[in-house]
Short mmCIF file of C-alpha atoms in Angstrom, two decimals:
data_model
loop_
_atom_site.label_atom_id
_atom_site.label_comp_id
_atom_site.label_asym_id
_atom_site.label_seq_id
_atom_site.Cartn_x
_atom_site.Cartn_y
_atom_site.Cartn_z
CA MET G 219 0.00 0.00 0.00
CA SER G 220 1.49 3.32 -1.05
CA ARG G 221 -0.92 5.51 0.89
CA ILE G 222 -1.96 5.67 4.52
CA THR G 223 -4.52 7.81 6.33
CA VAL G 224 -3.49 8.87 9.83
CA VAL G 225 -6.28 9.71 12.27
CA TYR G 226 -5.02 11.17 15.52
CA PHE G 227 -6.08 12.99 18.66
CA SER G 228 -2.99 14.88 19.77
CA PRO G 229 -3.71 17.66 22.26
CA THR G 230 -0.07 18.50 23.02
CA GLY G 231 1.62 17.22 19.85
CA GLY G 232 3.27 14.06 21.16
CA THR G 233 0.77 11.64 19.67
CA LYS G 234 0.98 13.31 16.26
CA LYS G 235 4.77 13.11 16.33
CA ALA G 236 4.77 9.41 17.18
CA ALA G 237 2.00 8.62 14.69
CA LEU G 238 3.69 10.37 11.78
CA ALA G 239 6.99 8.66 12.62
CA LEU G 240 5.27 5.31 12.09
CA ALA G 241 3.10 6.37 9.15
CA SER G 242 6.05 7.77 7.19
CA LYS G 243 7.71 4.35 7.36
CA LEU G 244 4.57 2.52 6.25
CA ALA G 245 3.66 4.46 3.11
CA GLU G 246 4.95 7.12 0.76
CA GLU G 247 1.79 9.22 0.86
CA VAL G 248 0.41 10.25 4.25
CA ARG G 249 -3.01 11.84 4.66
CA GLU G 250 -3.80 13.38 8.06
CA ILE G 251 -7.13 13.70 9.88
CA ALA G 252 -6.96 15.46 13.24
CA LEU G 253 -9.61 14.82 15.87
CA PRO G 254 -12.10 16.15 16.64
CA VAL G 255 -13.33 16.39 13.07
CA PRO G 256 -15.49 19.46 12.29
CA ASP G 257 -19.25 18.95 12.27
CA LYS G 258 -18.82 15.23 13.05
CA LYS G 259 -18.04 14.48 9.41
CA GLU G 260 -18.06 10.75 8.65
CA TYR G 261 -15.38 8.87 6.70
CA SER G 262 -15.67 5.58 4.82
CA PHE G 263 -12.85 3.30 3.71
CA GLY G 264 -12.56 -0.03 1.90
CA PRO G 265 -10.51 -3.25 1.84
CA GLU G 266 -7.66 -1.62 -0.10
CA ASP G 267 -7.17 1.14 2.48
CA MET G 268 -4.73 1.36 5.37
CA VAL G 269 -5.58 3.63 8.32
CA LEU G 270 -3.46 4.42 11.36
CA PHE G 271 -5.40 5.52 14.44
CA ALA G 272 -3.31 7.15 17.18
CA PHE G 273 -4.36 8.59 20.51
CA PRO G 274 -2.95 9.51 23.92
CA VAL G 275 -3.65 7.31 26.92
CA PHE G 276 -5.74 8.92 29.67
CA GLY G 277 -5.58 6.93 32.89
CA GLY G 278 -5.11 3.66 31.04
CA ARG G 279 -8.06 4.31 28.74
CA LEU G 280 -8.90 5.74 25.35
CA PRO G 281 -9.94 9.39 25.81
CA VAL G 282 -13.74 9.67 25.79
CA LEU G 283 -13.58 12.24 22.99
CA ALA G 284 -11.53 9.86 20.83
CA ALA G 285 -13.83 6.93 21.58
CA GLU G 286 -16.82 8.97 20.42
CA GLN G 287 -15.04 10.24 17.30
CA LEU G 288 -13.92 6.77 16.18
CA LYS G 289 -17.55 5.93 15.53
CA LEU G 290 -17.46 8.43 12.65
CA PHE G 291 -15.09 6.12 10.75
CA HIS G 292 -16.40 3.15 8.76
CA GLY G 293 -13.89 0.50 7.77
CA ASN G 294 -15.74 -1.77 5.33
CA GLY G 295 -12.79 -4.16 5.61
CA ALA G 296 -9.96 -1.59 5.71
CA ALA G 297 -6.75 -2.49 7.53
CA ALA G 298 -6.26 -0.54 10.75
CA ILE G 299 -3.07 0.01 12.71
CA THR G 300 -3.65 1.41 16.19
CA ALA G 301 -1.18 3.28 18.38
CA ALA G 302 -1.59 4.12 22.05
CA VAL G 303 0.85 6.89 22.95
CA TYR G 304 1.68 7.23 26.62
CA GLY G 305 4.03 9.06 28.96
CA ASN G 306 6.00 6.22 30.58
CA ARG G 307 3.40 5.02 33.10
CA ALA G 308 1.18 2.37 31.44
CA PHE G 309 -1.25 1.97 28.55
CA GLU G 310 -3.41 -0.66 30.30
CA ASP G 311 -6.78 -1.06 28.50
CA ALA G 312 -6.34 1.70 25.92
CA LEU G 313 -5.43 -0.50 22.96
CA ILE G 314 -8.03 -3.18 23.56
CA GLU G 315 -10.72 -0.50 23.93
CA CYS G 316 -9.69 1.18 20.68
CA ASN G 317 -9.51 -2.10 18.79
CA ASP G 318 -12.92 -3.19 20.04
CA ILE G 319 -14.47 0.02 18.71
CA LEU G 320 -12.72 -0.17 15.34
CA GLU G 321 -13.60 -3.81 14.79
CA ALA G 322 -17.24 -2.94 15.48
CA GLN G 323 -16.84 -0.19 12.86
CA GLY G 324 -15.74 -2.69 10.22
CA PHE G 325 -11.95 -2.44 10.41
CA TRP G 326 -9.49 -5.32 10.46
CA THR G 327 -6.97 -4.41 13.16
CA ALA G 328 -3.78 -5.67 11.56
CA ALA G 329 -1.33 -4.31 14.12
CA SER G 330 -1.17 -2.26 17.29
CA ALA G 331 1.64 -0.41 19.02
CA ALA G 332 2.25 1.18 22.39
CA LEU G 333 4.53 4.16 21.77
CA LEU G 334 6.32 6.50 24.17
CA SER G 335 6.05 10.28 24.24
CA GLU G 336 6.61 13.04 26.77
CA HIS G 337 4.03 12.98 29.54
CA SER G 338 1.56 15.80 28.90
CA MET G 339 1.22 16.76 32.58
CA TRP G 340 4.90 16.58 33.52
CA ARG G 341 7.17 16.96 30.52
CA GLU G 342 10.24 15.67 32.37
CA ILE G 343 8.76 12.17 32.21
CA ALA G 344 9.84 10.49 28.94
CA SER G 345 11.38 13.82 27.98
CA GLY G 346 12.36 14.16 24.34
CA ARG G 347 10.55 11.06 23.22
CA PRO G 348 10.08 9.78 20.62
CA ASP G 349 13.86 10.11 20.15
CA SER G 350 16.35 8.68 17.65
CA GLN G 351 16.34 5.29 19.36
CA ASP G 352 12.54 5.23 19.15
CA GLN G 353 12.70 6.12 15.47
CA LEU G 354 14.86 3.08 14.75
CA GLN G 355 12.48 0.85 16.68
CA ILE G 356 9.46 2.32 14.90
CA SER G 357 11.15 1.66 11.54
CA HIS G 358 11.54 -1.99 12.53
CA PHE G 359 7.88 -2.09 13.58
CA ALA G 360 6.89 -0.74 10.17
CA GLU G 361 8.81 -3.51 8.40
CA GLN G 362 6.98 -6.14 10.45
CA ILE G 363 3.60 -4.51 9.79
CA ARG G 364 4.24 -4.29 6.05
CA GLU G 365 5.19 -7.96 6.00
CA LYS G 366 1.93 -8.91 7.73
CA LEU G 367 -0.08 -6.80 5.29
CA ARG G 368 1.52 -8.65 2.37
CA GLN G 369 0.18 -11.95 3.67
CA PRO G 370 -3.40 -13.28 3.37
CA ARG G 371 -5.51 -11.86 6.16
CA GLU G 372 -5.79 -14.10 9.17
CA LYS G 373 -5.98 -13.09 12.81
CA ALA G 374 -6.35 -9.54 14.04
CA ALA G 375 -3.71 -8.06 16.33
CA SER G 376 -3.72 -9.55 19.82
CA VAL G 377 -3.29 -6.83 22.45
CA PRO G 378 -3.12 -6.84 26.24
CA GLY G 379 -5.95 -5.41 28.31
CA ASP G 380 -9.03 -6.32 30.26
CA ARG G 381 -12.76 -6.39 29.63
CA PRO G 382 -14.56 -4.70 31.24
CA TYR G 383 -12.11 -1.83 30.88
CA LYS G 384 -10.72 -0.19 33.98
CA SER G 385 -12.80 2.63 35.41
CA TRP G 386 -11.36 6.11 35.08
CA SER G 387 -12.44 9.69 35.61
CA PRO G 388 -10.40 12.88 35.14
CA MET G 389 -9.04 14.86 38.05
CA PRO G 390 -11.65 17.40 39.19
CA VAL G 391 -9.45 20.38 38.30
CA VAL G 392 -8.97 22.70 35.35
CA PRO G 393 -5.83 24.59 34.29
CA ALA G 394 -5.07 27.70 36.31
CA VAL G 395 -4.58 31.02 34.52
CA SER G 396 -1.90 33.46 35.67
CA ASP G 397 -1.68 37.23 35.31
CA SER G 398 0.52 36.66 32.25
CA CYS G 399 -2.62 35.96 30.20
CA VAL G 400 -3.18 38.69 27.59
CA GLY G 401 -6.53 37.35 26.41
CA CYS G 402 -5.32 36.44 22.92
CA GLY G 403 -7.92 33.67 22.70
CA LEU G 404 -5.66 31.04 21.14
CA CYS G 405 -6.56 28.52 23.83
CA ALA G 406 -10.27 29.09 23.28
CA SER G 407 -10.01 28.59 19.52
CA GLN G 408 -7.97 25.40 19.91
CA CYS G 409 -9.73 23.69 22.82
CA PRO G 410 -11.06 20.37 21.46
CA VAL G 411 -14.13 20.41 23.70
CA SER G 412 -14.85 24.18 23.67
CA ALA G 413 -14.30 24.41 27.42
CA ILE G 414 -12.77 27.90 27.18
CA PRO G 415 -15.25 30.68 26.28
CA LYS G 416 -13.95 32.84 23.45
CA ASP G 417 -15.23 35.96 25.18
CA GLN G 418 -13.72 34.91 28.53
CA PRO G 419 -10.46 33.09 27.73
CA LYS G 420 -9.21 33.42 31.30
CA THR G 421 -11.87 30.96 32.43
CA THR G 422 -12.46 27.23 31.87
CA ASP G 423 -15.72 25.31 32.12
CA PRO G 424 -15.06 22.38 34.50
CA ALA G 425 -18.07 20.52 33.13
CA LYS G 426 -16.44 20.37 29.67
CA CYS G 427 -12.69 20.31 30.35
CA ILE G 428 -11.04 16.90 29.82
CA LEU G 429 -7.64 18.10 31.10
CA CYS G 430 -5.99 17.28 27.79
CA MET G 431 -3.39 20.03 28.42
CA ARG G 432 -3.59 21.55 24.94
CA CYS G 433 -4.17 25.03 26.32
CA THR G 434 -1.09 24.79 28.55
CA ALA G 435 1.04 23.55 25.66
CA ILE G 436 0.08 26.22 23.11
CA CYS G 437 -0.21 29.35 25.27
CA PRO G 438 2.35 31.88 23.95
CA GLN G 439 2.62 33.49 27.40
CA LYS G 440 2.79 30.20 29.34
CA ALA G 441 -0.11 31.60 31.35
CA ARG G 442 -1.96 28.30 31.74
CA SER G 443 -0.77 25.42 33.90
CA LEU G 444 -1.97 22.74 36.27
CA PRO G 445 -2.92 24.17 39.67
CA ALA G 446 0.02 23.79 42.07
CA PRO G 447 -1.64 21.14 44.30
CA ALA G 448 -2.54 19.00 41.27
CA ALA G 449 0.94 19.40 39.78
CA ALA G 450 2.52 18.36 43.07
CA MET G 451 0.29 15.30 43.26
CA ILE G 452 1.14 14.28 39.68
CA GLN G 453 4.86 14.74 40.27
CA GLY G 454 4.72 12.71 43.46
CA LYS G 455 2.94 9.89 41.65
CA LEU G 456 5.19 9.90 38.59
CA SER G 457 8.59 10.65 40.14
CA PRO G 458 9.52 6.93 40.41
CA LEU G 459 9.20 6.75 36.60
CA LYS G 460 11.49 9.68 35.86
CA ASP G 461 14.65 7.65 35.34
CA ILE G 462 13.00 4.59 33.81
CA ARG G 463 13.12 4.10 30.06
CA ARG G 464 10.19 2.06 28.85
CA GLU G 465 10.36 0.56 25.39
CA ASN G 466 7.84 0.74 22.58
CA GLU G 467 5.83 -2.43 21.97
CA LEU G 468 4.34 -3.94 18.82
CA PHE G 469 1.44 -6.39 18.73
CA LEU G 470 0.59 -8.37 15.59
#
């Protein structure tokens, strides 16, 4: 296959980086679809198509927004590669949840990968990843995936995880806004769930916010961040992982 469509939800850029690293090794032509798609547009594929779905891991699960958006894609026998991108803790039930949805949508899940990227809430965890070592590993993964796709279709990718999926709910906090905010509105225009009012960009609707950290990553003034107590809690929980290098994993 000379063309691949990459569908990704990448609030802080890490998932997109990892996904494109893999996609560029799988096909010469790469088409991108960023989630959420405007107006809930639906997409249909066929048996000759190859689609890479990539998403960040939220608490060991597929983000709710991504799970909802995947139902806009109809496989009709297309080959799917799935990638769970996580920040050095664990991917738990994220891949099995994604694959279950896509198989129900008519995709054949040919391969799945758990890929490393900087943790969105504490960038010192898995800092700089995916790095050059990851790129070499991803290239090897791509060779294995291409080889499987050349063979007659048999079993779908076997991935770890549990059913029912683990329960998860986001922390009951929203990003804090400092006096550095100039009200430019970039965060409001880029929030994937419209949790930041365009006429009041210094506020965040806690009923909508999914704590994806996009606003903190893109703010030109660095005016948005996790509230100090939440940041301290996250750092305390993740500090044992700071010096551990987890490796990417491929499942066929």
